[in-house]
Coordinates of C-alpha atoms in Angstrom, one line a residue:
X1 CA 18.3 2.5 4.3
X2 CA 15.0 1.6 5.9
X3 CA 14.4 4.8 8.0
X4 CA 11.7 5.5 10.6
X5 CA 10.7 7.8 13.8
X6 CA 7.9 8.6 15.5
X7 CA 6.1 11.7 14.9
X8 CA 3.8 11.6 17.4
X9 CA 3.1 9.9 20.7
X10 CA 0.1 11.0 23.4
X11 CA -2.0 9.1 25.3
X12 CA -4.7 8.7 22.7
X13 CA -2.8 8.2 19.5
X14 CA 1.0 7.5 18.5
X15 CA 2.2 8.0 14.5
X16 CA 4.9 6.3 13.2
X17 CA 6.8 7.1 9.7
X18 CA 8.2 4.8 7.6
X19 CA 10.6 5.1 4.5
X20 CA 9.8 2.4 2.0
X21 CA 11.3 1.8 -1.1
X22 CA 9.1 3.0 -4.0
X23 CA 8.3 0.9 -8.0
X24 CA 8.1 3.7 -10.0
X25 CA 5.3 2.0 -11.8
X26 CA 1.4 2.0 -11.3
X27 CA -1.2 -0.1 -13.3
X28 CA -4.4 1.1 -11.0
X29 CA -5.6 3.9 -13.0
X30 CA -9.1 6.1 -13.0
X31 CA -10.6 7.4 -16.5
X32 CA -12.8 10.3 -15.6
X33 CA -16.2 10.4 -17.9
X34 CA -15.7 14.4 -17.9
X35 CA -12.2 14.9 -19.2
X36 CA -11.3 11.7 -20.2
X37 CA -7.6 12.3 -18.5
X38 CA -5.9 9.3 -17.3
X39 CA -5.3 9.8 -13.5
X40 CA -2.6 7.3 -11.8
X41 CA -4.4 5.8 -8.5
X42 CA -2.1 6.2 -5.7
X43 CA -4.1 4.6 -2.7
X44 CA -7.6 3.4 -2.8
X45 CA -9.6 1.7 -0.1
X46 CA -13.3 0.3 0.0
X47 CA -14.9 3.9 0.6
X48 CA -12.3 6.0 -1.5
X49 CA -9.4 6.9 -3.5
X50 CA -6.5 8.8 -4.0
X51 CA -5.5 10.4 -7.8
X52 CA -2.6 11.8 -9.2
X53 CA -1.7 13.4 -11.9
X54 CA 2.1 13.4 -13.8
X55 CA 1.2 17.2 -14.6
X56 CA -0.1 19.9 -12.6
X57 CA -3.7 21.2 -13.8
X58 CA -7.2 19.6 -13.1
X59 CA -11.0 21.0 -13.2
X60 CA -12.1 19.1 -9.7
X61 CA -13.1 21.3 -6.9
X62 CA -14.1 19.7 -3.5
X63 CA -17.9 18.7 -3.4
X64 CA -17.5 17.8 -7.1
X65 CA -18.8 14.8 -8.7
X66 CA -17.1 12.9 -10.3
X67 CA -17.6 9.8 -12.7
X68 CA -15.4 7.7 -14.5
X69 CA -13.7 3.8 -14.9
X70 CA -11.0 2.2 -13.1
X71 CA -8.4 -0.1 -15.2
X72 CA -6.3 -2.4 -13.6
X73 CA -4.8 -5.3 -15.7
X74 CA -7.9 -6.1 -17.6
X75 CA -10.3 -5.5 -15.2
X76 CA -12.4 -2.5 -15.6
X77 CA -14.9 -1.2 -12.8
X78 CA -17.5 2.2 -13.4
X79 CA -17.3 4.6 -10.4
X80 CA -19.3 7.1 -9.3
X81 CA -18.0 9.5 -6.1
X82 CA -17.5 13.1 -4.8
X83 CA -14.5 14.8 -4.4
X84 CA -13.1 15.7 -0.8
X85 CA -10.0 17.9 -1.4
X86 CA -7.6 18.7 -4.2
X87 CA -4.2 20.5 -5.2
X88 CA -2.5 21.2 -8.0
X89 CA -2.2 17.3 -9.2
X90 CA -4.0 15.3 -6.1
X91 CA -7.6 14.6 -6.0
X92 CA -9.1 12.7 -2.9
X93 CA -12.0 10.8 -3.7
X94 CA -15.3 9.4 -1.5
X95 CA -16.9 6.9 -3.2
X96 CA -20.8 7.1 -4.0
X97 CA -22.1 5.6 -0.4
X98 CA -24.8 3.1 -2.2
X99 CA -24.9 -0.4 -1.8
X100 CA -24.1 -1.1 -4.9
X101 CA -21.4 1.0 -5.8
X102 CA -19.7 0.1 -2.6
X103 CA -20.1 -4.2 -3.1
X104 CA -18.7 -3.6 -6.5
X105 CA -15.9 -1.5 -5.2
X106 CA -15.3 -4.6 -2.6
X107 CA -15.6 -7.3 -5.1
X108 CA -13.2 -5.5 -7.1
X109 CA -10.7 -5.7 -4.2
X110 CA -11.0 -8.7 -3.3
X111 CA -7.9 -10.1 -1.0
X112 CA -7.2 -12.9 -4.0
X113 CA -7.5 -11.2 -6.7
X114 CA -4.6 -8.2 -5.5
X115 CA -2.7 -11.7 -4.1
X116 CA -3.0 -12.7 -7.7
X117 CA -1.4 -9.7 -9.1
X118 CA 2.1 -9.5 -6.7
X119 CA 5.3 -9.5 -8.7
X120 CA 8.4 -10.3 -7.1
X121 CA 10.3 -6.5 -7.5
X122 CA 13.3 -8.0 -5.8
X123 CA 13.5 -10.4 -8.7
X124 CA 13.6 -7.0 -11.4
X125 CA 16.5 -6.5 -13.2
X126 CA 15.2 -3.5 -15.3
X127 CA 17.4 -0.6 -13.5
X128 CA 15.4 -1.4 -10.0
X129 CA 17.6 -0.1 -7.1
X130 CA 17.2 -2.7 -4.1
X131 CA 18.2 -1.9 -0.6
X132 CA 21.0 -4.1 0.2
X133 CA 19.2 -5.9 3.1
X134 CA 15.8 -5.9 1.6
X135 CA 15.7 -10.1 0.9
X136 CA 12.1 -10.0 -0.6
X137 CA 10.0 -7.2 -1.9
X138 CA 6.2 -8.2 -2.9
X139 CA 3.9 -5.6 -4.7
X140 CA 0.2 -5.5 -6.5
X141 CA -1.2 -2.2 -6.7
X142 CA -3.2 -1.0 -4.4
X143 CA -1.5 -0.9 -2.4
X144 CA -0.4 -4.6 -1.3
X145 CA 3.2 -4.9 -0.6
X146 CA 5.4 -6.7 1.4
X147 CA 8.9 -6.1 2.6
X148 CA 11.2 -8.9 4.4
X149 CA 14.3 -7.6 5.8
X150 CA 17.5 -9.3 6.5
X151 CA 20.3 -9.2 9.1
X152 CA 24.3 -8.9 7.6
X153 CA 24.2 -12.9 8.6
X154 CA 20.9 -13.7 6.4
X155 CA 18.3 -14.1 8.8
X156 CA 15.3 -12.3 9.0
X157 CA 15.6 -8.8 10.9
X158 CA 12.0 -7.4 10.0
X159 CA 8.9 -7.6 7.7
X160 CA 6.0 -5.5 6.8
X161 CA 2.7 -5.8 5.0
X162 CA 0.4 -3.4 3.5
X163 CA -3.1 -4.3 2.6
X164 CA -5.2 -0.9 1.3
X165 CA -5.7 0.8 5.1
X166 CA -4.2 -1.9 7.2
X167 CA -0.6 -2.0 8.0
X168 CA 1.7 -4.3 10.4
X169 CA 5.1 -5.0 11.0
X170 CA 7.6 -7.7 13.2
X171 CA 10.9 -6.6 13.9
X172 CA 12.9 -9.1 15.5
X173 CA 13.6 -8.3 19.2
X174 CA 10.3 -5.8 18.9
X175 CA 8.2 -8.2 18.1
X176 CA 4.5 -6.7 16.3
X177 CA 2.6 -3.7 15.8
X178 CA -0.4 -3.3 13.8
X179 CA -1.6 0.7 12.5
X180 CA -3.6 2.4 9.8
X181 CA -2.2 4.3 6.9
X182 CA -2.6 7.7 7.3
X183 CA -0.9 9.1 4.4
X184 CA 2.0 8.5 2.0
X185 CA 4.1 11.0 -0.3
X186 CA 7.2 10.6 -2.8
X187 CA 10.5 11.1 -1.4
X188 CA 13.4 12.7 -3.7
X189 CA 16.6 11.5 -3.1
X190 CA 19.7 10.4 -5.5
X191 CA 20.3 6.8 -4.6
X192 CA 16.8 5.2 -4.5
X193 CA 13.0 6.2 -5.2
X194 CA 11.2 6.3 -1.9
X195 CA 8.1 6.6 -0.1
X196 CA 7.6 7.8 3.2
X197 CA 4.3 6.3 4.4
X198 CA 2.8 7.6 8.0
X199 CA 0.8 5.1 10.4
X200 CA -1.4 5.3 13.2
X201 CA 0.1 2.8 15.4
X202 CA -2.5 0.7 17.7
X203 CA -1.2 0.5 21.2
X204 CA -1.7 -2.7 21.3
X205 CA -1.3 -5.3 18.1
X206 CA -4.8 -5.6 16.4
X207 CA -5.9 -9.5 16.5
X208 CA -7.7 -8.6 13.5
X209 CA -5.2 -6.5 11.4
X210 CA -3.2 -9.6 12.2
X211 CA -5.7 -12.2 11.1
X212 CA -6.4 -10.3 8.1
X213 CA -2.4 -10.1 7.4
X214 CA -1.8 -13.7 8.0
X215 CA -4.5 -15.0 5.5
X216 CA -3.3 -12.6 2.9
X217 CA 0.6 -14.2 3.5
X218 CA -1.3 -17.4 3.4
X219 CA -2.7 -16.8 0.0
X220 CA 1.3 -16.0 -1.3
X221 CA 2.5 -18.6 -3.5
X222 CA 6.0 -20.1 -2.5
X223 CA 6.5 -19.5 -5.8
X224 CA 7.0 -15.8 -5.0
X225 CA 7.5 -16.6 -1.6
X226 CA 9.8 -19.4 -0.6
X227 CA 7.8 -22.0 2.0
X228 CA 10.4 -21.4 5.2
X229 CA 9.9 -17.6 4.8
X230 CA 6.2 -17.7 4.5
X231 CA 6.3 -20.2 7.3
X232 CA 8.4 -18.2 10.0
X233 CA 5.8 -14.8 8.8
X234 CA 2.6 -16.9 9.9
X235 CA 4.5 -18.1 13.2
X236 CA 4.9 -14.2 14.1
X237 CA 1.7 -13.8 13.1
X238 CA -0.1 -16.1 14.9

């Protein structure tokens, strides 16, 4: 199920695609001041964000302002930024670069408070279609997810972790590589909903990709996370 190739390799940069299993579910939404339409956030980083809408149709032209809130599980932050490209139903977002509209952007992202908001999808028994060797599966919008794979016999084959831009993965017998998201669109197939994300892998793992990775694993609850599998990811990460 878990699919991937590389698109590119050179000397100077290497891509790598992934297919990820996709929740059909997004809290992180953006209220615009102009329209008042709800758009669905479907990436967002400390300088921008990405919007999507379930219909095709918008006003937004690049080099727009735009203005508006985002909501995300009773937390509400104003946002001011211009916009960089759009289609039909995709709007790219800079945010405003002032101080203080980028320290509130970073306050609202805080690594605990997206730690505080995973829910264990591999636990959903709502009509969720898991990959069969997909042991945990970790989300809070954002996106922050994790994925732990399994081999037939139970052990752990791979894992991955997504924080906003950052992205790094262990595969046993590979060992790690770090990269930065590059893009990510919705896959259409019959069995499962899908994602198929595209990195800039580093060519050598990033100590602080890593570093940031392990104290976001270390923030996990065992709760959500049992303690020998959180253990053996900060081992690989270390």
């Amino acid at each position: 199920m878990e699919r991937r190739f590389n698109l590119i390799k050179s000397d100077f940069e290497k891509h790598e695609k992934r297919i990820l299993p996709r929740f059909p579910f997004c809290y992180l939404t953006f209220k615009s001041d102009d329209t008042s339409r709800v758009y669905e956030i479907k990436d967002i980083s400390h300088t921008g964000m990405q919007l999507s809408l379930k219909e095709d149709g918008h006003d937004f032209a690049a080099d727009s302002a735009l203005k508006g809130h985002i909501h995300w599980l009773g937390k509400s932050l104003d946002i001011a930024g211009t916009v960089k490209w759009s289609t039909q139903n995709r709007i790219g977002v800079e945010f405003l670069k002032k101080r203080e509209v980028l320290d509130r952007v970073q306050s609202f992202l805080q690594m605990e408070e997206m730690v505080k908001r995973l829910k264990p999808l591999h636990k959903v028994e709502d009509g969720l279609e898991i990959p069969a060797r997909l042991k945990y599966w970790l989300r809070s919008d954002g996106p922050v997810e994790l994925f732990v794979w399994q081999h037939n016999d139970g052990e752990i084959s791979k894992f991955q972790v997504l924080f906003l831009e950052t992205f790094v993965e262990w595969e046993d017998g590979q060992g790690l590589k770090t990269g930065r998201i590059l893009s990510k669109r919705n896959v259409d197939t019959p069995l499962i909903t899908e994602d198929e994300w595209v990195f800039n892998i580093d060519p050598n793992a990033d100590v602080s990709k890593l570093e940031r990775i392990k104290t976001l694993v270390g923030l996990i609850s065992i709760d959500l996370l049992p303690a020998e599998t959180k253990t053996f990811l900060l081992r690989q990460l270390s």
